[in-house]
């Protein structure tokens, strides 16, 4: 320092390098480091008055660089507010050419309250300043010169690339206001106030949001409770704004952050932030929608092309004149929300919905699936509310204009009205010491006079859990379907119930088959656990039951029911799982010819629905035939062959008992009956028929008075193309063995009985010349009828059929075409003359040697028997057999080629 000084004053040239200046009482940290400083100083001293003139002041340090000039003098105690000569009167003017915005707080004098200086420190987080003008003029005791008459205090700076956290983060608070970033504008400290003017930039965390104009000010930093005011205008993507503003909504923030939005919008924000109590901020914000798409909650439909204004305050939001498109139609939405200690949301909508729009509502997938069965459009009103995380909603519509292609009674034409009301309402809210609060709601649906459903659900967890419910459909006046203590009761009374149609609808609505949803998942909990049904017609299992009264229960996948209908009566269990079964104990069951095909289709095309059968019926009627007591035990093995394994099939009547085992499956590879993929499956069966009254048994099958009495057994193995319900004669194959005793042939009429007429030989008496012709004319009485037969492609052939009567025996070989009702038989009639003859014909014919060898060895070798034995050839149809008597032949001829037959006799 170079100086020249006297008692009255002096001058000096001041230079400082890497030093510091001390300003006690001016700044919180009085020592200011100096990298470079130079100035010319001139001072005067006149008694107790002093003055200093500083010129050419240049300075630089890490925070700033600039130049200034100043003059200072002692105050006049008579006029100064300090009543003293100090701190004096200062006149300072200068300019900074470089300044670090984050260090502005360092140079704010201590007379500015600490919380204000701390705010500036925390708010300006980044940035540089250029062309900073500063001025201080007046008695320093009066800083910052709130009264303009007392002086001036002003710092004005152009700033760039500033990160301005106008609401700095508060420790422990979840409300972190998004800062302004990349900000440019003017920062002014004037008197006791601070201002940010004409600022432009971006919103931190939302780079797409452009701040077009922002103003911020603290009118009085010297106040004990300084207040920051912010006014900003912005535009940009709505989705970014919702995410950036989510922390301000407190507990509602996650909901706001998860809201989906598209398109840009214009924004206006006004804030009042008490710097000493940031949690008491006042907010006024608005969002001007311009054809935006908004989905506030995942379970609410999307509002498309929305226009209107969303207004926000520190306590919530409101919608003003919002119009949009939703569910395929125009809608007007009003509502408000409040957050804080209590979270509340309330929305109201009025509009129209179309079937096409409902199908596109993927947010409510069950509704979208259900809308596949609808056409047209209909008006509606709806409301949605949420309080502390629990939602309620209601929807009402006449459904007029909407056509429904649903199972009866839900089907309706578009012009018909069918009032619909859906409501979800909280019915219990209970605070618990630990964990989430206990919440229960009631979800109910009413559909005109058709029916209603109501469920009480526990919604405390993430998914709703049905506790109890009641379903009523088609009930008479005065009837109801009140919910039981536990489970779901369905009370249904309809003219017709189509179970497959309802199963298909359930599958369409839930996205999975009904039977796959009965094991305890979310969808199954809405299904009945108790069921009361009254119906004129009930379509189920491939058939239609009439005049049905049923009561049932469900446990998981197991249904139990007592049912009475015109076609059946009894108890049944049905388990719709892979290892399940149909278990039934019925007093009666009737399968009419008209429904046999439907039952066959059920077994053939839906094997997964019937994994196994365990059925017992006391009185079973099949295709118009009373089969007595029936037992069926069958297992569906599925696989490529789609095989049903018949473990047991039995029928018991007073006249006979039938037992069988077998299968219904694709024909084995290489089988002659298998003609390629898509051909009918083949039935195979090993059976045994024990007969106590053959005549009575034939009468049960419509062949009355064909045979009288008769007892014995018919057994064998057969197979045919098709189902067990339809015996296909052209494809019939297998082998049979018959052994019946003590019966008599009577007159045979239509059907297969005509074959029995042929076998009874009632057309032979005119060709017989012996005295026993009346044996056949009056009906052949037999001691036994026995033999074996093979069947191939519907043609039965035998070479050892025997019938023995009192006066004659009949031996047969040949074939009968069951499908065409024709035959080609050789018949040998052996008279019974003595006990020896009786013993002879009582010998069973071994099918390995056949009738020809048996005749040669056992009959024709005996002259007396051979002389009276007569032989016939029977051809033609069963209804009109052609009988030719074969002339007697010598024994040698009998063993070889037969002689030419005589002319046919009819």
PDB file of N, CA and C in Angstrom, residues 117-191:
ATOM      1  N   UNK A 117     -31.839 -15.655   4.385  1.00  0.00           N
ATOM      2  CA  UNK A 117     -30.529 -15.947   3.803  1.00  0.00           C
ATOM      3  C   UNK A 117     -30.365 -17.444   3.567  1.00  0.00           C
ATOM      4  N   UNK A 118     -30.898 -18.254   4.483  1.00  0.00           N
ATOM      5  CA  UNK A 118     -30.827 -19.718   4.293  1.00  0.00           C
ATOM      6  C   UNK A 118     -31.695 -20.154   3.112  1.00  0.00           C
ATOM      7  N   UNK A 119     -32.828 -19.494   2.930  1.00  0.00           N
ATOM      8  CA  UNK A 119     -33.676 -19.820   1.788  1.00  0.00           C
ATOM      9  C   UNK A 119     -32.934 -19.571   0.484  1.00  0.00           C
ATOM     10  N   UNK A 120     -32.267 -18.386   0.389  1.00  0.00           N
ATOM     11  CA  UNK A 120     -31.515 -18.088  -0.829  1.00  0.00           C
ATOM     12  C   UNK A 120     -30.420 -19.128  -1.028  1.00  0.00           C
ATOM     13  N   UNK A 121     -29.777 -19.524   0.040  1.00  0.00           N
ATOM     14  CA  UNK A 121     -28.724 -20.549  -0.049  1.00  0.00           C
ATOM     15  C   UNK A 121     -29.284 -21.862  -0.609  1.00  0.00           C
ATOM     16  N   UNK A 122     -30.444 -22.298  -0.100  1.00  0.00           N
ATOM     17  CA  UNK A 122     -31.014 -23.593  -0.502  1.00  0.00           C
ATOM     18  C   UNK A 122     -31.744 -23.526  -1.832  1.00  0.00           C
ATOM     19  N   UNK A 123     -32.282 -22.352  -2.191  1.00  0.00           N
ATOM     20  CA  UNK A 123     -33.102 -22.254  -3.388  1.00  0.00           C
ATOM     21  C   UNK A 123     -32.253 -22.174  -4.644  1.00  0.00           C
ATOM     22  N   UNK A 124     -31.180 -21.391  -4.623  1.00  0.00           N
ATOM     23  CA  UNK A 124     -30.328 -21.244  -5.802  1.00  0.00           C
ATOM     24  C   UNK A 124     -29.275 -22.339  -5.741  1.00  0.00           C
ATOM     25  N   UNK A 125     -29.552 -23.429  -6.471  1.00  0.00           N
ATOM     26  CA  UNK A 125     -28.702 -24.603  -6.361  1.00  0.00           C
ATOM     27  C   UNK A 125     -27.679 -24.699  -7.475  1.00  0.00           C
ATOM     28  N   UNK A 126     -27.846 -23.872  -8.490  1.00  0.00           N
ATOM     29  CA  UNK A 126     -26.919 -23.904  -9.610  1.00  0.00           C
ATOM     30  C   UNK A 126     -27.159 -22.653 -10.425  1.00  0.00           C
ATOM     31  N   UNK A 127     -26.099 -22.181 -11.150  1.00  0.00           N
ATOM     32  CA  UNK A 127     -26.303 -21.067 -12.058  1.00  0.00           C
ATOM     33  C   UNK A 127     -25.186 -20.052 -11.998  1.00  0.00           C
ATOM     34  N   UNK A 128     -25.167 -19.220 -13.011  1.00  0.00           N
ATOM     35  CA  UNK A 128     -24.183 -18.145 -13.083  1.00  0.00           C
ATOM     36  C   UNK A 128     -24.925 -16.841 -13.323  1.00  0.00           C
ATOM     37  N   UNK A 129     -24.288 -15.737 -12.926  1.00  0.00           N
ATOM     38  CA  UNK A 129     -24.886 -14.418 -13.104  1.00  0.00           C
ATOM     39  C   UNK A 129     -23.904 -13.540 -13.873  1.00  0.00           C
ATOM     40  N   UNK A 130     -24.463 -12.708 -14.706  1.00  0.00           N
ATOM     41  CA  UNK A 130     -23.636 -11.755 -15.453  1.00  0.00           C
ATOM     42  C   UNK A 130     -24.316 -10.390 -15.402  1.00  0.00           C
ATOM     43  N   UNK A 131     -23.549  -9.349 -15.637  1.00  0.00           N
ATOM     44  CA  UNK A 131     -24.083  -7.985 -15.616  1.00  0.00           C
ATOM     45  C   UNK A 131     -24.867  -7.738 -14.341  1.00  0.00           C
ATOM     46  N   UNK A 132     -24.197  -7.958 -13.225  1.00  0.00           N
ATOM     47  CA  UNK A 132     -24.834  -7.740 -11.935  1.00  0.00           C
ATOM     48  C   UNK A 132     -24.578  -6.288 -11.512  1.00  0.00           C
ATOM     49  N   UNK A 133     -25.664  -5.558 -11.352  1.00  0.00           N
ATOM     50  CA  UNK A 133     -25.560  -4.175 -10.882  1.00  0.00           C
ATOM     51  C   UNK A 133     -25.987  -4.124  -9.426  1.00  0.00           C
ATOM     52  N   UNK A 134     -25.188  -3.421  -8.618  1.00  0.00           N
ATOM     53  CA  UNK A 134     -25.573  -3.312  -7.219  1.00  0.00           C
ATOM     54  C   UNK A 134     -25.401  -1.874  -6.759  1.00  0.00           C
ATOM     55  N   UNK A 135     -26.244  -1.530  -5.815  1.00  0.00           N
ATOM     56  CA  UNK A 135     -26.249  -0.150  -5.323  1.00  0.00           C
ATOM     57  C   UNK A 135     -26.706  -0.147  -3.877  1.00  0.00           C
ATOM     58  N   UNK A 136     -25.964   0.573  -3.045  1.00  0.00           N
ATOM     59  CA  UNK A 136     -26.342   0.801  -1.656  1.00  0.00           C
ATOM     60  C   UNK A 136     -26.126   2.284  -1.379  1.00  0.00           C
ATOM     61  N   UNK A 137     -27.192   2.957  -0.968  1.00  0.00           N
ATOM     62  CA  UNK A 137     -27.084   4.391  -0.713  1.00  0.00           C
ATOM     63  C   UNK A 137     -27.983   4.754   0.449  1.00  0.00           C
ATOM     64  N   UNK A 138     -27.338   5.273   1.533  1.00  0.00           N
ATOM     65  CA  UNK A 138     -28.118   5.705   2.673  1.00  0.00           C
ATOM     66  C   UNK A 138     -27.440   5.349   3.973  1.00  0.00           C
ATOM     67  N   UNK A 139     -28.081   5.738   5.064  1.00  0.00           N
ATOM     68  CA  UNK A 139     -27.576   5.440   6.397  1.00  0.00           C
ATOM     69  C   UNK A 139     -27.680   3.942   6.617  1.00  0.00           C
ATOM     70  N   UNK A 140     -26.529   3.293   6.852  1.00  0.00           N
ATOM     71  CA  UNK A 140     -26.512   1.839   6.979  1.00  0.00           C
ATOM     72  C   UNK A 140     -27.370   1.351   8.134  1.00  0.00           C
ATOM     73  N   UNK A 141     -27.650   2.225   9.059  1.00  0.00           N
ATOM     74  CA  UNK A 141     -28.546   1.826  10.162  1.00  0.00           C
ATOM     75  C   UNK A 141     -29.941   1.497   9.624  1.00  0.00           C
ATOM     76  N   UNK A 142     -30.330   2.119   8.511  1.00  0.00           N
ATOM     77  CA  UNK A 142     -31.672   1.937   7.956  1.00  0.00           C
ATOM     78  C   UNK A 142     -31.739   0.838   6.890  1.00  0.00           C
ATOM     79  N   UNK A 143     -30.634   0.142   6.657  1.00  0.00           N
ATOM     80  CA  UNK A 143     -30.657  -0.967   5.696  1.00  0.00           C
ATOM     81  C   UNK A 143     -31.810  -1.926   6.078  1.00  0.00           C
ATOM     82  N   UNK A 144     -32.580  -2.408   5.114  1.00  0.00           N
ATOM     83  CA  UNK A 144     -32.416  -2.291   3.640  1.00  0.00           C
ATOM     84  C   UNK A 144     -33.269  -1.184   3.058  1.00  0.00           C
ATOM     85  N   UNK A 145     -33.572  -0.147   3.843  1.00  0.00           N
ATOM     86  CA  UNK A 145     -34.244   1.038   3.325  1.00  0.00           C
ATOM     87  C   UNK A 145     -35.651   0.740   2.827  1.00  0.00           C
ATOM     88  N   UNK A 146     -36.468   0.200   3.748  1.00  0.00           N
ATOM     89  CA  UNK A 146     -37.861  -0.060   3.377  1.00  0.00           C
ATOM     90  C   UNK A 146     -38.566   1.236   2.981  1.00  0.00           C
ATOM     91  N   UNK A 147     -38.153   2.332   3.651  1.00  0.00           N
ATOM     92  CA  UNK A 147     -38.689   3.650   3.305  1.00  0.00           C
ATOM     93  C   UNK A 147     -37.792   4.247   2.228  1.00  0.00           C
ATOM     94  N   UNK A 148     -38.285   4.431   1.030  1.00  0.00           N
ATOM     95  CA  UNK A 148     -37.422   4.949  -0.050  1.00  0.00           C
ATOM     96  C   UNK A 148     -36.787   6.278   0.295  1.00  0.00           C
ATOM     97  N   UNK A 149     -37.395   7.018   1.176  1.00  0.00           N
ATOM     98  CA  UNK A 149     -36.812   8.301   1.531  1.00  0.00           C
ATOM     99  C   UNK A 149     -35.516   8.131   2.309  1.00  0.00           C
ATOM    100  N   UNK A 150     -35.311   6.946   2.853  1.00  0.00           N
ATOM    101  CA  UNK A 150     -34.134   6.722   3.675  1.00  0.00           C
ATOM    102  C   UNK A 150     -32.928   6.276   2.865  1.00  0.00           C
ATOM    103  N   UNK A 151     -33.181   5.754   1.652  1.00  0.00           N
ATOM    104  CA  UNK A 151     -32.032   5.311   0.875  1.00  0.00           C
ATOM    105  C   UNK A 151     -32.419   4.221  -0.116  1.00  0.00           C
ATOM    106  N   UNK A 152     -31.386   3.647  -0.771  1.00  0.00           N
ATOM    107  CA  UNK A 152     -31.574   2.602  -1.769  1.00  0.00           C
ATOM    108  C   UNK A 152     -30.705   1.392  -1.444  1.00  0.00           C
ATOM    109  N   UNK A 153     -31.299   0.180  -1.687  1.00  0.00           N
ATOM    110  CA  UNK A 153     -30.529  -1.069  -1.647  1.00  0.00           C
ATOM    111  C   UNK A 153     -31.070  -1.934  -2.784  1.00  0.00           C
ATOM    112  N   UNK A 154     -30.192  -2.226  -3.785  1.00  0.00           N
ATOM    113  CA  UNK A 154     -30.657  -2.977  -4.949  1.00  0.00           C
ATOM    114  C   UNK A 154     -29.512  -3.763  -5.554  1.00  0.00           C
ATOM    115  N   UNK A 155     -29.803  -5.034  -5.825  1.00  0.00           N
ATOM    116  CA  UNK A 155     -28.883  -5.896  -6.574  1.00  0.00           C
ATOM    117  C   UNK A 155     -29.698  -6.523  -7.689  1.00  0.00           C
ATOM    118  N   UNK A 156     -29.296  -6.311  -8.925  1.00  0.00           N
ATOM    119  CA  UNK A 156     -30.012  -6.866 -10.077  1.00  0.00           C
ATOM    120  C   UNK A 156     -29.028  -7.635 -10.930  1.00  0.00           C
ATOM    121  N   UNK A 157     -29.400  -8.900 -11.247  1.00  0.00           N
ATOM    122  CA  UNK A 157     -28.472  -9.735 -12.004  1.00  0.00           C
ATOM    123  C   UNK A 157     -29.220 -10.493 -13.083  1.00  0.00           C
ATOM    124  N   UNK A 158     -28.596 -10.613 -14.232  1.00  0.00           N
ATOM    125  CA  UNK A 158     -29.079 -11.506 -15.267  1.00  0.00           C
ATOM    126  C   UNK A 158     -28.480 -12.882 -14.987  1.00  0.00           C
ATOM    127  N   UNK A 159     -29.335 -13.891 -14.892  1.00  0.00           N
ATOM    128  CA  UNK A 159     -28.871 -15.231 -14.526  1.00  0.00           C
ATOM    129  C   UNK A 159     -29.154 -16.194 -15.676  1.00  0.00           C
ATOM    130  N   UNK A 160     -28.379 -17.270 -15.722  1.00  0.00           N
ATOM    131  CA  UNK A 160     -28.541 -18.290 -16.765  1.00  0.00           C
ATOM    132  C   UNK A 160     -28.202 -19.656 -16.184  1.00  0.00           C
ATOM    133  N   UNK A 161     -28.864 -20.682 -16.762  1.00  0.00           N
ATOM    134  CA  UNK A 161     -28.635 -22.074 -16.370  1.00  0.00           C
ATOM    135  C   UNK A 161     -28.767 -22.261 -14.860  1.00  0.00           C
ATOM    136  N   UNK A 162     -29.828 -21.652 -14.329  1.00  0.00           N
ATOM    137  CA  UNK A 162     -30.026 -21.694 -12.877  1.00  0.00           C
ATOM    138  C   UNK A 162     -30.920 -22.876 -12.510  1.00  0.00           C
ATOM    139  N   UNK A 163     -30.545 -23.537 -11.437  1.00  0.00           N
ATOM    140  CA  UNK A 163     -31.426 -24.540 -10.808  1.00  0.00           C
ATOM    141  C   UNK A 163     -32.024 -23.848  -9.594  1.00  0.00           C
ATOM    142  N   UNK A 164     -33.328 -23.550  -9.727  1.00  0.00           N
ATOM    143  CA  UNK A 164     -33.971 -22.753  -8.689  1.00  0.00           C
ATOM    144  C   UNK A 164     -35.039 -23.587  -8.006  1.00  0.00           C
ATOM    145  N   UNK A 165     -34.720 -24.018  -6.798  1.00  0.00           N
ATOM    146  CA  UNK A 165     -35.687 -24.758  -5.984  1.00  0.00           C
ATOM    147  C   UNK A 165     -36.484 -23.739  -5.186  1.00  0.00           C
ATOM    148  N   UNK A 166     -37.484 -23.179  -5.846  1.00  0.00           N
ATOM    149  CA  UNK A 166     -38.248 -22.118  -5.204  1.00  0.00           C
ATOM    150  C   UNK A 166     -38.894 -22.588  -3.906  1.00  0.00           C
ATOM    151  N   UNK A 167     -39.128 -23.888  -3.775  1.00  0.00           N
ATOM    152  CA  UNK A 167     -39.600 -24.462  -2.515  1.00  0.00           C
ATOM    153  C   UNK A 167     -38.584 -25.536  -2.119  1.00  0.00           C
ATOM    154  N   UNK A 168     -37.516 -25.160  -1.431  1.00  0.00           N
ATOM    155  CA  UNK A 168     -36.447 -26.115  -1.129  1.00  0.00           C
ATOM    156  C   UNK A 168     -36.977 -27.302  -0.341  1.00  0.00           C
ATOM    157  N   UNK A 169     -36.358 -28.480  -0.523  1.00  0.00           N
ATOM    158  CA  UNK A 169     -36.785 -29.663   0.215  1.00  0.00           C
ATOM    159  C   UNK A 169     -36.714 -29.426   1.717  1.00  0.00           C
ATOM    160  N   UNK A 170     -37.739 -29.934   2.406  1.00  0.00           N
ATOM    161  CA  UNK A 170     -37.795 -29.825   3.869  1.00  0.00           C
ATOM    162  C   UNK A 170     -37.505 -31.197   4.448  1.00  0.00           C
ATOM    163  N   UNK A 171     -36.559 -31.250   5.377  1.00  0.00           N
ATOM    164  CA  UNK A 171     -36.187 -32.523   5.984  1.00  0.00           C
ATOM    165  C   UNK A 171     -37.407 -33.194   6.612  1.00  0.00           C
ATOM    166  N   UNK A 172     -37.591 -34.492   6.287  1.00  0.00           N
ATOM    167  CA  UNK A 172     -38.697 -35.252   6.858  1.00  0.00           C
ATOM    168  C   UNK A 172     -40.012 -35.094   6.129  1.00  0.00           C
ATOM    169  N   UNK A 173     -40.058 -34.231   5.100  1.00  0.00           N
ATOM    170  CA  UNK A 173     -41.312 -34.010   4.378  1.00  0.00           C
ATOM    171  C   UNK A 173     -41.283 -34.775   3.062  1.00  0.00           C
ATOM    172  N   UNK A 174     -42.446 -35.329   2.697  1.00  0.00           N
ATOM    173  CA  UNK A 174     -42.553 -36.040   1.425  1.00  0.00           C
ATOM    174  C   UNK A 174     -42.951 -35.107   0.293  1.00  0.00           C
ATOM    175  N   UNK A 175     -43.276 -33.866   0.627  1.00  0.00           N
ATOM    176  CA  UNK A 175     -43.709 -32.900  -0.385  1.00  0.00           C
ATOM    177  C   UNK A 175     -42.493 -32.158  -0.917  1.00  0.00           C
ATOM    178  N   UNK A 176     -41.917 -32.645  -1.981  1.00  0.00           N
ATOM    179  CA  UNK A 176     -40.776 -32.006  -2.613  1.00  0.00           C
ATOM    180  C   UNK A 176     -41.233 -31.386  -3.920  1.00  0.00           C
ATOM    181  N   UNK A 177     -41.252 -30.039  -3.921  1.00  0.00           N
ATOM    182  CA  UNK A 177     -41.733 -29.324  -5.099  1.00  0.00           C
ATOM    183  C   UNK A 177     -40.705 -29.436  -6.210  1.00  0.00           C
ATOM    184  N   UNK A 178     -41.151 -29.650  -7.430  1.00  0.00           N
ATOM    185  CA  UNK A 178     -40.188 -29.752  -8.533  1.00  0.00           C
ATOM    186  C   UNK A 178     -39.517 -28.411  -8.796  1.00  0.00           C
ATOM    187  N   UNK A 179     -38.204 -28.423  -8.864  1.00  0.00           N
ATOM    188  CA  UNK A 179     -37.449 -27.190  -9.077  1.00  0.00           C
ATOM    189  C   UNK A 179     -37.557 -26.746 -10.521  1.00  0.00           C
ATOM    190  N   UNK A 180     -37.199 -25.445 -10.750  1.00  0.00           N
ATOM    191  CA  UNK A 180     -37.049 -24.929 -12.097  1.00  0.00           C
ATOM    192  C   UNK A 180     -35.599 -25.103 -12.495  1.00  0.00           C
ATOM    193  N   UNK A 181     -35.377 -25.668 -13.674  1.00  0.00           N
ATOM    194  CA  UNK A 181     -34.009 -25.951 -14.088  1.00  0.00           C
ATOM    195  C   UNK A 181     -33.747 -25.312 -15.443  1.00  0.00           C
ATOM    196  N   UNK A 182     -32.445 -25.061 -15.716  1.00  0.00           N
ATOM    197  CA  UNK A 182     -32.088 -24.392 -16.971  1.00  0.00           C
ATOM    198  C   UNK A 182     -32.696 -23.009 -17.055  1.00  0.00           C
ATOM    199  N   UNK A 183     -32.858 -22.374 -15.908  1.00  0.00           N
ATOM    200  CA  UNK A 183     -33.612 -21.129 -15.818  1.00  0.00           C
ATOM    201  C   UNK A 183     -32.749 -19.953 -16.269  1.00  0.00           C
ATOM    202  N   UNK A 184     -33.393 -19.070 -17.010  1.00  0.00           N
ATOM    203  CA  UNK A 184     -32.758 -17.794 -17.338  1.00  0.00           C
ATOM    204  C   UNK A 184     -33.747 -16.692 -17.019  1.00  0.00           C
ATOM    205  N   UNK A 185     -33.214 -15.556 -16.563  1.00  0.00           N
ATOM    206  CA  UNK A 185     -34.089 -14.461 -16.185  1.00  0.00           C
ATOM    207  C   UNK A 185     -33.338 -13.421 -15.379  1.00  0.00           C
ATOM    208  N   UNK A 186     -34.070 -12.702 -14.569  1.00  0.00           N
ATOM    209  CA  UNK A 186     -33.472 -11.611 -13.792  1.00  0.00           C
ATOM    210  C   UNK A 186     -33.742 -11.858 -12.316  1.00  0.00           C
ATOM    211  N   UNK A 187     -32.653 -11.764 -11.522  1.00  0.00           N
ATOM    212  CA  UNK A 187     -32.742 -11.922 -10.071  1.00  0.00           C
ATOM    213  C   UNK A 187     -32.480 -10.555  -9.439  1.00  0.00           C
ATOM    214  N   UNK A 188     -33.442 -10.094  -8.653  1.00  0.00           N
ATOM    215  CA  UNK A 188     -33.346  -8.748  -8.093  1.00  0.00           C
ATOM    216  C   UNK A 188     -33.548  -8.807  -6.585  1.00  0.00           C
ATOM    217  N   UNK A 189     -32.589  -8.207  -5.839  1.00  0.00           N
ATOM    218  CA  UNK A 189     -32.773  -7.948  -4.421  1.00  0.00           C
ATOM    219  C   UNK A 189     -32.928  -6.433  -4.288  1.00  0.00           C
ATOM    220  N   UNK A 190     -34.092  -5.989  -3.854  1.00  0.00           N
ATOM    221  CA  UNK A 190     -34.357  -4.559  -3.764  1.00  0.00           C
ATOM    222  C   UNK A 190     -35.034  -4.273  -2.444  1.00  0.00           C
ATOM    223  N   UNK A 191     -34.358  -3.353  -1.711  1.00  0.00           N
ATOM    224  CA  UNK A 191     -34.814  -3.014  -0.366  1.00  0.00           C
ATOM    225  C   UNK A 191     -34.950  -4.308   0.429  1.00  0.00           C
TER     226      UNK A 191
END
